[in-house]
């Protein structure tokens, strides 16, 4: 979209935005919360699931899904803002981000194949189901394709408009589209394509509608943070807004269900639930930004690394929770036993990230060097 000369000068003069470490710290925190949520859900015994401690893990477990979509939207918003500051061509940036979205979707299908082989349940329905990596990748691709348009210089304004439109549209149309999809029969192979967008029984776990709204929230929240006096100040306002929103939306959902409305994507109850979980995801991003300056360099670096490679941690830990590797533990552990093994799984997942990034050897060399007596050091 072409802009006037005054608008161009104003945008170029604006300082180039850098990706804040707090975003990656938030993603790292979301990764740890994700691991604990899956581990306790899979491993806790029936008796353990009756405890207050387990209920607390379920509350925490509601944070990662919206947080990861919000953080994915945040990454796109940062990249577009940087592209606008640099005066990058929209076509090049759009293709690059779109391609990244497609890569994440392919990762999702590849992971489904790997899990199916490991667990002995390799079927077309398990391989092509719409899951978390598919909806994240699809959201990246769609928002890039529509929000980074034209051949001219990148415009964050266009991304803002698309985020508002798709965010509201995917939420408000959800009950109608989900009801329509529920009535479809004999879709054949096309069910795997339709199931990426809306809830199709037997295919969809995470549909674009309404989950794309969380991606949109990530874009809009980040654009607001970038224009605040400081990231910390903006994150403080984000947190103050998110907490009462959670209470209000959760209360509306509970009241609606108590009055007899069905809690599903085909019901208007989904509106309050979408807002509730969006606000929970915003809490994660706000806390990530706020605590980053308080962390030691080592802890911050570890969380940033985990955040930037959270896909590796996701792929690694799932088989130990729900797959064949975790079968001996499923439904057998007390909360104390689960806590110990959850910590072990977190460490192993972080080790997998370091191994994948090639930084594990550097750490081991450093440990070996520190353990060596001073007189033998070079």
Coordinates of C-alpha atoms in Angstrom, one line a residue:
X1 CA 0.0 0.0 0.0
X2 CA 1.6 3.3 -1.1
X3 CA 1.9 6.0 1.5
X4 CA 2.3 9.8 1.2
X5 CA 5.8 11.2 1.5
X6 CA 5.2 12.7 5.0
X7 CA 4.1 9.3 6.2
X8 CA 7.1 7.7 4.7
X9 CA 9.5 10.1 6.3
X10 CA 7.8 9.6 9.7
X11 CA 8.0 5.9 9.5
X12 CA 11.7 5.8 8.4
X13 CA 12.6 8.2 11.1
X14 CA 11.1 6.0 13.8
X15 CA 13.8 3.9 15.5
X16 CA 14.1 0.3 14.3
X17 CA 12.4 -2.2 16.6
X18 CA 14.4 -5.0 18.0
X19 CA 13.0 -8.3 19.1
X20 CA 12.8 -8.0 22.9
X21 CA 14.3 -10.8 25.0
X22 CA 11.2 -10.7 27.1
X23 CA 9.2 -12.2 24.2
X24 CA 11.5 -15.2 24.1
X25 CA 11.6 -15.4 27.9
X26 CA 7.8 -15.5 27.8
X27 CA 7.9 -18.3 25.2
X28 CA 10.4 -20.2 27.3
X29 CA 8.1 -19.9 30.4
X30 CA 5.2 -21.1 28.3
X31 CA 7.3 -24.0 27.2
X32 CA 8.0 -25.0 30.8
X33 CA 4.3 -24.6 31.7
X34 CA 3.4 -26.7 28.7
X35 CA 5.7 -29.5 29.8
X36 CA 4.3 -29.6 33.4
X37 CA 0.7 -29.5 32.2
X38 CA 1.2 -32.4 29.9
X39 CA 3.2 -34.4 32.4
X40 CA 0.8 -34.1 35.3
X41 CA -2.2 -34.7 33.0
X42 CA -0.7 -37.9 31.7
X43 CA 1.0 -39.2 34.8
X44 CA -1.2 -38.3 37.8
X45 CA -3.1 -41.1 39.4
X46 CA -6.9 -40.9 39.8
X47 CA -6.3 -40.0 43.5
X48 CA -3.8 -37.3 42.6
X49 CA -6.2 -35.8 40.2
X50 CA -8.6 -35.0 43.1
X51 CA -6.1 -32.8 44.8
X52 CA -5.8 -29.0 44.9
X53 CA -2.3 -29.2 43.6
X54 CA -3.5 -31.0 40.5
X55 CA -6.2 -28.4 40.0
X56 CA -3.5 -25.7 40.1
X57 CA -1.5 -27.5 37.3
X58 CA -4.7 -27.5 35.2
X59 CA -5.1 -23.8 35.6
X60 CA -1.4 -23.3 34.6
X61 CA -2.0 -25.8 31.8
X62 CA -4.6 -23.4 30.2
X63 CA -1.9 -20.8 29.5
X64 CA 0.5 -22.3 26.9
X65 CA -1.9 -22.8 23.9
X66 CA -3.1 -19.2 23.7
X67 CA 0.3 -18.0 24.8
X68 CA 2.1 -19.7 21.9
X69 CA -0.3 -18.3 19.3
X70 CA -0.1 -14.8 20.9
X71 CA 3.7 -15.1 20.9
X72 CA 3.7 -16.3 17.3
X73 CA 1.6 -13.2 16.4
X74 CA 4.1 -11.1 18.4
X75 CA 7.0 -12.4 16.4
X76 CA 5.3 -11.5 13.1
X77 CA 4.4 -8.0 14.5
X78 CA 8.1 -7.4 15.5
X79 CA 9.3 -8.6 12.1
X80 CA 6.9 -6.3 10.2
X81 CA 7.7 -3.4 12.4
X82 CA 11.4 -3.9 11.7
X83 CA 10.7 -4.3 8.0
X84 CA 8.8 -1.1 7.9
X85 CA 11.7 0.7 9.7
X86 CA 14.2 -0.6 7.2
X87 CA 12.0 0.1 4.2
X88 CA 11.9 -3.5 3.1
X89 CA 9.9 -4.6 0.1
X90 CA 6.6 -6.2 1.2
X91 CA 6.9 -9.0 -1.3
X92 CA 10.1 -10.4 0.0
X93 CA 9.1 -10.3 3.7
X94 CA 5.6 -11.7 2.9
X95 CA 7.2 -14.7 1.1
X96 CA 9.7 -15.3 3.9
X97 CA 7.1 -15.3 6.7
X98 CA 4.6 -17.3 4.6
X99 CA 7.2 -19.9 4.0
X100 CA 8.0 -20.1 7.7
X101 CA 4.3 -20.8 8.4
X102 CA 4.3 -23.6 5.8
X103 CA 7.4 -25.1 7.4
X104 CA 5.8 -25.2 10.8
X105 CA 2.7 -26.9 9.3
X106 CA 4.9 -29.5 7.7
X107 CA 6.7 -30.0 11.0
X108 CA 3.3 -30.8 12.5
X109 CA 2.5 -33.5 9.9
X110 CA 6.0 -34.9 10.3
X111 CA 5.7 -35.1 14.0
X112 CA 2.3 -36.8 13.7
X113 CA 4.0 -39.5 11.5
X114 CA 6.8 -39.9 13.9
X115 CA 4.4 -40.3 16.9
X116 CA 2.3 -42.7 14.9
X117 CA 5.3 -44.9 14.1
X118 CA 6.5 -44.9 17.7
X119 CA 3.0 -45.6 19.2
X120 CA 1.9 -48.1 16.5
X121 CA -1.1 -46.0 15.5
X122 CA -0.1 -44.7 12.1
X123 CA -3.4 -44.0 10.3
X124 CA -4.4 -41.3 7.8
X125 CA -6.6 -39.7 10.5
X126 CA -3.7 -39.3 13.0
X127 CA -1.2 -38.1 10.4
X128 CA -3.5 -35.4 8.8
X129 CA -5.3 -34.2 11.9
X130 CA -5.3 -30.5 12.6
X131 CA -3.3 -30.0 15.7
X132 CA -1.3 -27.2 17.5
X133 CA 1.6 -26.9 15.0
X134 CA -0.8 -26.9 12.1
X135 CA -2.9 -24.0 13.5
X136 CA 0.2 -22.0 14.4
X137 CA 1.8 -22.5 10.9
X138 CA -1.5 -21.8 9.2
X139 CA -2.0 -18.6 11.2
X140 CA 1.5 -17.4 10.3
X141 CA 0.9 -18.1 6.6
X142 CA -2.6 -16.5 6.5
X143 CA -1.7 -13.3 8.4
X144 CA 1.5 -12.9 6.3
X145 CA -0.4 -13.4 3.0
X146 CA -3.1 -10.9 3.9
X147 CA -1.3 -8.6 6.3
X148 CA 1.9 -8.0 4.4
X149 CA 0.4 -7.1 1.0
X150 CA 1.3 -5.2 -2.1
X151 CA 4.7 -4.7 -3.7
X152 CA 5.6 -1.5 -1.9
X153 CA 7.3 -0.9 1.4
X154 CA 6.1 -3.0 4.4
X155 CA 3.2 -1.4 6.2
X156 CA 2.4 -2.3 9.8
X157 CA -0.9 -0.4 9.4
X158 CA -2.1 -3.1 6.9
X159 CA -1.2 -5.9 9.4
X160 CA -3.2 -4.0 12.1
X161 CA -6.3 -3.9 9.9
X162 CA -6.0 -7.6 9.0
X163 CA -5.5 -8.6 12.7
X164 CA -8.6 -6.7 13.7
X165 CA -10.7 -8.2 10.9
X166 CA -9.5 -11.8 11.3
X167 CA -9.5 -11.6 15.0
X168 CA -13.1 -10.5 15.3
X169 CA -14.3 -12.5 12.3
X170 CA -12.8 -15.8 13.5
X171 CA -14.4 -15.3 16.9
X172 CA -17.8 -14.0 16.0
X173 CA -18.3 -16.5 13.1
X174 CA -17.1 -19.5 15.2
X175 CA -20.5 -20.8 16.4
X176 CA -22.1 -20.5 13.0
X177 CA -19.1 -22.1 11.1
X178 CA -18.7 -24.8 13.7
X179 CA -22.4 -25.7 13.5
X180 CA -22.1 -25.8 9.7
X181 CA -19.1 -28.0 9.9
X182 CA -20.8 -30.3 12.4
X183 CA -23.6 -31.0 9.8
X184 CA -21.2 -32.0 7.0
X185 CA -21.2 -35.6 6.1
X186 CA -19.3 -37.7 3.6
X187 CA -16.6 -35.1 3.1
X188 CA -14.0 -37.7 2.1
X189 CA -10.4 -36.6 1.8
X190 CA -11.5 -32.9 1.8
X191 CA -12.3 -33.2 5.5
X192 CA -8.5 -32.8 6.2
X193 CA -8.5 -29.5 4.4
X194 CA -11.8 -28.2 5.9
X195 CA -10.7 -29.4 9.3
X196 CA -7.7 -27.0 9.3
X197 CA -10.2 -24.1 9.3
X198 CA -13.2 -25.3 11.3
X199 CA -14.0 -28.0 13.8
X200 CA -14.5 -31.3 11.9
X201 CA -15.2 -34.4 14.0
X202 CA -12.4 -36.9 14.0
X203 CA -10.0 -34.5 12.3
X204 CA -9.7 -31.3 14.2
X205 CA -8.1 -30.6 17.5
X206 CA -7.1 -27.0 17.0
X207 CA -9.0 -25.1 14.2
X208 CA -8.1 -21.8 12.7
X209 CA -11.6 -20.6 13.8
X210 CA -11.5 -19.3 16.5
X211 CA -7.8 -19.8 17.5
X212 CA -6.6 -17.3 14.9
X213 CA -8.1 -14.6 17.2
X214 CA -5.2 -15.3 19.7
X215 CA -2.7 -14.8 16.9
X216 CA -4.4 -11.5 16.1
X217 CA -4.2 -10.5 19.8
X218 CA -0.5 -11.1 19.7
X219 CA -0.1 -8.8 16.8
X220 CA -2.2 -6.0 18.3
X221 CA -0.7 -6.3 21.8
X222 CA 2.8 -6.2 20.4
X223 CA 2.1 -3.2 18.2
X224 CA 0.9 -1.4 21.4
X225 CA 4.0 -2.5 23.3
X226 CA 6.2 -1.1 20.6
X227 CA 4.6 2.3 20.9
X228 CA 4.7 2.4 24.7
X229 CA 7.3 4.6 26.5
X230 CA 9.0 1.4 27.5
X231 CA 8.3 -2.3 27.1
X232 CA 8.1 -2.8 30.8
X233 CA 5.5 0.1 31.2
X234 CA 3.5 -1.4 28.3
X235 CA 3.7 -4.9 29.8
X236 CA 2.5 -3.5 33.1
X237 CA -0.6 -2.0 31.5
X238 CA -1.2 -5.2 29.6
X239 CA -1.1 -7.2 32.8
X240 CA -3.4 -4.8 34.6
X241 CA -5.9 -5.2 31.7
X242 CA -5.6 -8.9 31.4
X243 CA -6.3 -9.9 35.0
X244 CA -9.7 -8.4 35.4
X245 CA -10.6 -9.6 31.9
X246 CA -9.9 -13.2 32.9
X247 CA -12.1 -12.9 35.9
X248 CA -14.9 -11.3 33.9
X249 CA -14.8 -13.7 31.0
X250 CA -14.4 -16.7 33.2
X251 CA -17.4 -15.6 35.3
X252 CA -19.5 -15.1 32.1
X253 CA -18.6 -18.6 30.9
X254 CA -19.4 -20.2 34.2
X255 CA -22.7 -18.3 34.4
X256 CA -23.7 -19.3 30.9
X257 CA -23.0 -22.9 31.5
X258 CA -24.9 -22.8 34.8
X259 CA -27.9 -21.4 32.9
X260 CA -27.8 -24.4 30.6
X261 CA -25.8 -23.3 27.6
X262 CA -23.6 -25.9 26.1
X263 CA -19.8 -25.3 26.3
X264 CA -18.7 -25.9 22.8
X265 CA -17.4 -24.1 19.7
X266 CA -21.0 -24.2 18.3
X267 CA -22.3 -22.1 21.2
X268 CA -22.0 -18.4 21.9
X269 CA -20.3 -19.3 25.1
X270 CA -17.2 -19.6 23.0
X271 CA -17.0 -15.8 22.8
X272 CA -16.2 -15.4 26.5
X273 CA -13.9 -18.4 26.5
X274 CA -11.9 -17.0 23.6
X275 CA -11.5 -13.7 25.5
X276 CA -10.6 -15.5 28.8
X277 CA -7.8 -17.6 27.2
X278 CA -6.5 -14.6 25.2
X279 CA -6.1 -12.7 28.4
X280 CA -4.3 -15.6 30.0
X281 CA -1.9 -15.7 27.1
X282 CA -1.4 -11.9 27.5
X283 CA -0.5 -12.6 31.2
X284 CA 2.4 -14.8 30.0
X285 CA 3.8 -12.3 27.6
X286 CA 3.5 -9.5 30.1
X287 CA 5.2 -11.5 32.9
X288 CA 7.9 -12.5 30.5
X289 CA 8.7 -8.9 29.7
X290 CA 8.5 -7.8 33.3
X291 CA 10.7 -10.4 34.9
X292 CA 13.4 -10.4 32.2
X293 CA 15.4 -7.6 33.8
X294 CA 15.3 -9.4 37.2
X295 CA 16.8 -12.6 35.9
X296 CA 20.4 -13.6 36.1
X297 CA 22.2 -13.8 32.7
X298 CA 22.4 -17.6 32.9
X299 CA 18.6 -18.1 33.6
X300 CA 17.6 -15.4 31.0
X301 CA 19.8 -17.1 28.4
X302 CA 18.4 -20.5 29.2
X303 CA 14.8 -19.3 28.9
X304 CA 15.6 -17.3 25.7
X305 CA 17.2 -20.4 24.1
X306 CA 14.2 -22.6 25.2
X307 CA 11.8 -20.0 23.9
X308 CA 13.4 -19.6 20.5
X309 CA 13.5 -23.4 20.0
X310 CA 10.2 -24.3 21.8
X311 CA 9.3 -26.4 18.8
X312 CA 12.1 -28.8 19.7
X313 CA 11.0 -29.0 23.3
X314 CA 7.4 -29.7 22.2
X315 CA 8.4 -32.5 19.9
X316 CA 10.7 -34.1 22.4
X317 CA 8.5 -34.2 25.5
X318 CA 5.2 -35.4 24.1
X319 CA 6.1 -39.1 23.7
X320 CA 7.2 -39.2 27.4
X321 CA 3.7 -38.0 28.4
X322 CA 1.2 -39.4 26.0
X323 CA 3.2 -41.8 23.8
X324 CA 4.7 -45.3 24.2
X325 CA 7.7 -43.9 26.1
X326 CA 5.4 -42.6 28.9
X327 CA 3.1 -45.6 29.1
X328 CA 4.6 -47.1 32.3
X329 CA 4.0 -43.8 34.1
X330 CA 0.5 -42.9 32.8
X331 CA -2.1 -42.6 35.6
X332 CA 0.2 -44.0 38.3
X333 CA 2.1 -41.1 40.1
X334 CA 1.3 -39.1 43.1
X335 CA 1.8 -35.3 42.8
X336 CA 5.1 -35.5 44.6
X337 CA 6.4 -38.2 42.3
X338 CA 5.0 -36.4 39.3
X339 CA 6.8 -33.1 40.4
X340 CA 10.2 -34.8 40.5
X341 CA 9.8 -36.5 37.1
X342 CA 8.3 -33.4 35.6
X343 CA 11.5 -31.5 36.6
X344 CA 13.6 -34.3 35.0
X345 CA 11.5 -34.0 31.8
X346 CA 12.1 -30.3 31.7
X347 CA 15.8 -30.7 32.1
X348 CA 15.8 -33.4 29.4
X349 CA 13.8 -31.2 27.0
X350 CA 16.2 -28.3 27.6
X351 CA 19.1 -30.7 26.9
X352 CA 17.4 -31.7 23.6
X353 CA 17.2 -28.0 22.7
X354 CA 20.9 -27.5 23.4
X355 CA 21.8 -30.6 21.5
X356 CA 19.7 -29.5 18.5
X357 CA 21.3 -26.0 18.5
X358 CA 24.8 -27.4 18.9
X359 CA 25.3 -25.5 22.2
X360 CA 25.5 -28.6 24.5
X361 CA 29.1 -29.2 23.7
X362 CA 30.0 -25.7 24.6
X363 CA 28.3 -26.1 28.0
X364 CA 30.0 -29.4 28.7
X365 CA 33.4 -27.9 27.8
X366 CA 32.7 -25.1 30.1
X367 CA 31.7 -27.4 33.0
X368 CA 34.9 -29.5 32.3
X369 CA 37.0 -26.4 32.4
X370 CA 35.5 -25.2 35.7
X371 CA 36.0 -28.6 37.2
X372 CA 39.7 -28.7 36.2
X373 CA 42.3 -27.6 38.9
X374 CA 43.7 -24.2 38.3
X375 CA 47.2 -25.3 37.8
X376 CA 46.2 -27.5 34.9
X377 CA 44.3 -24.8 33.1
X378 CA 45.8 -23.2 30.1

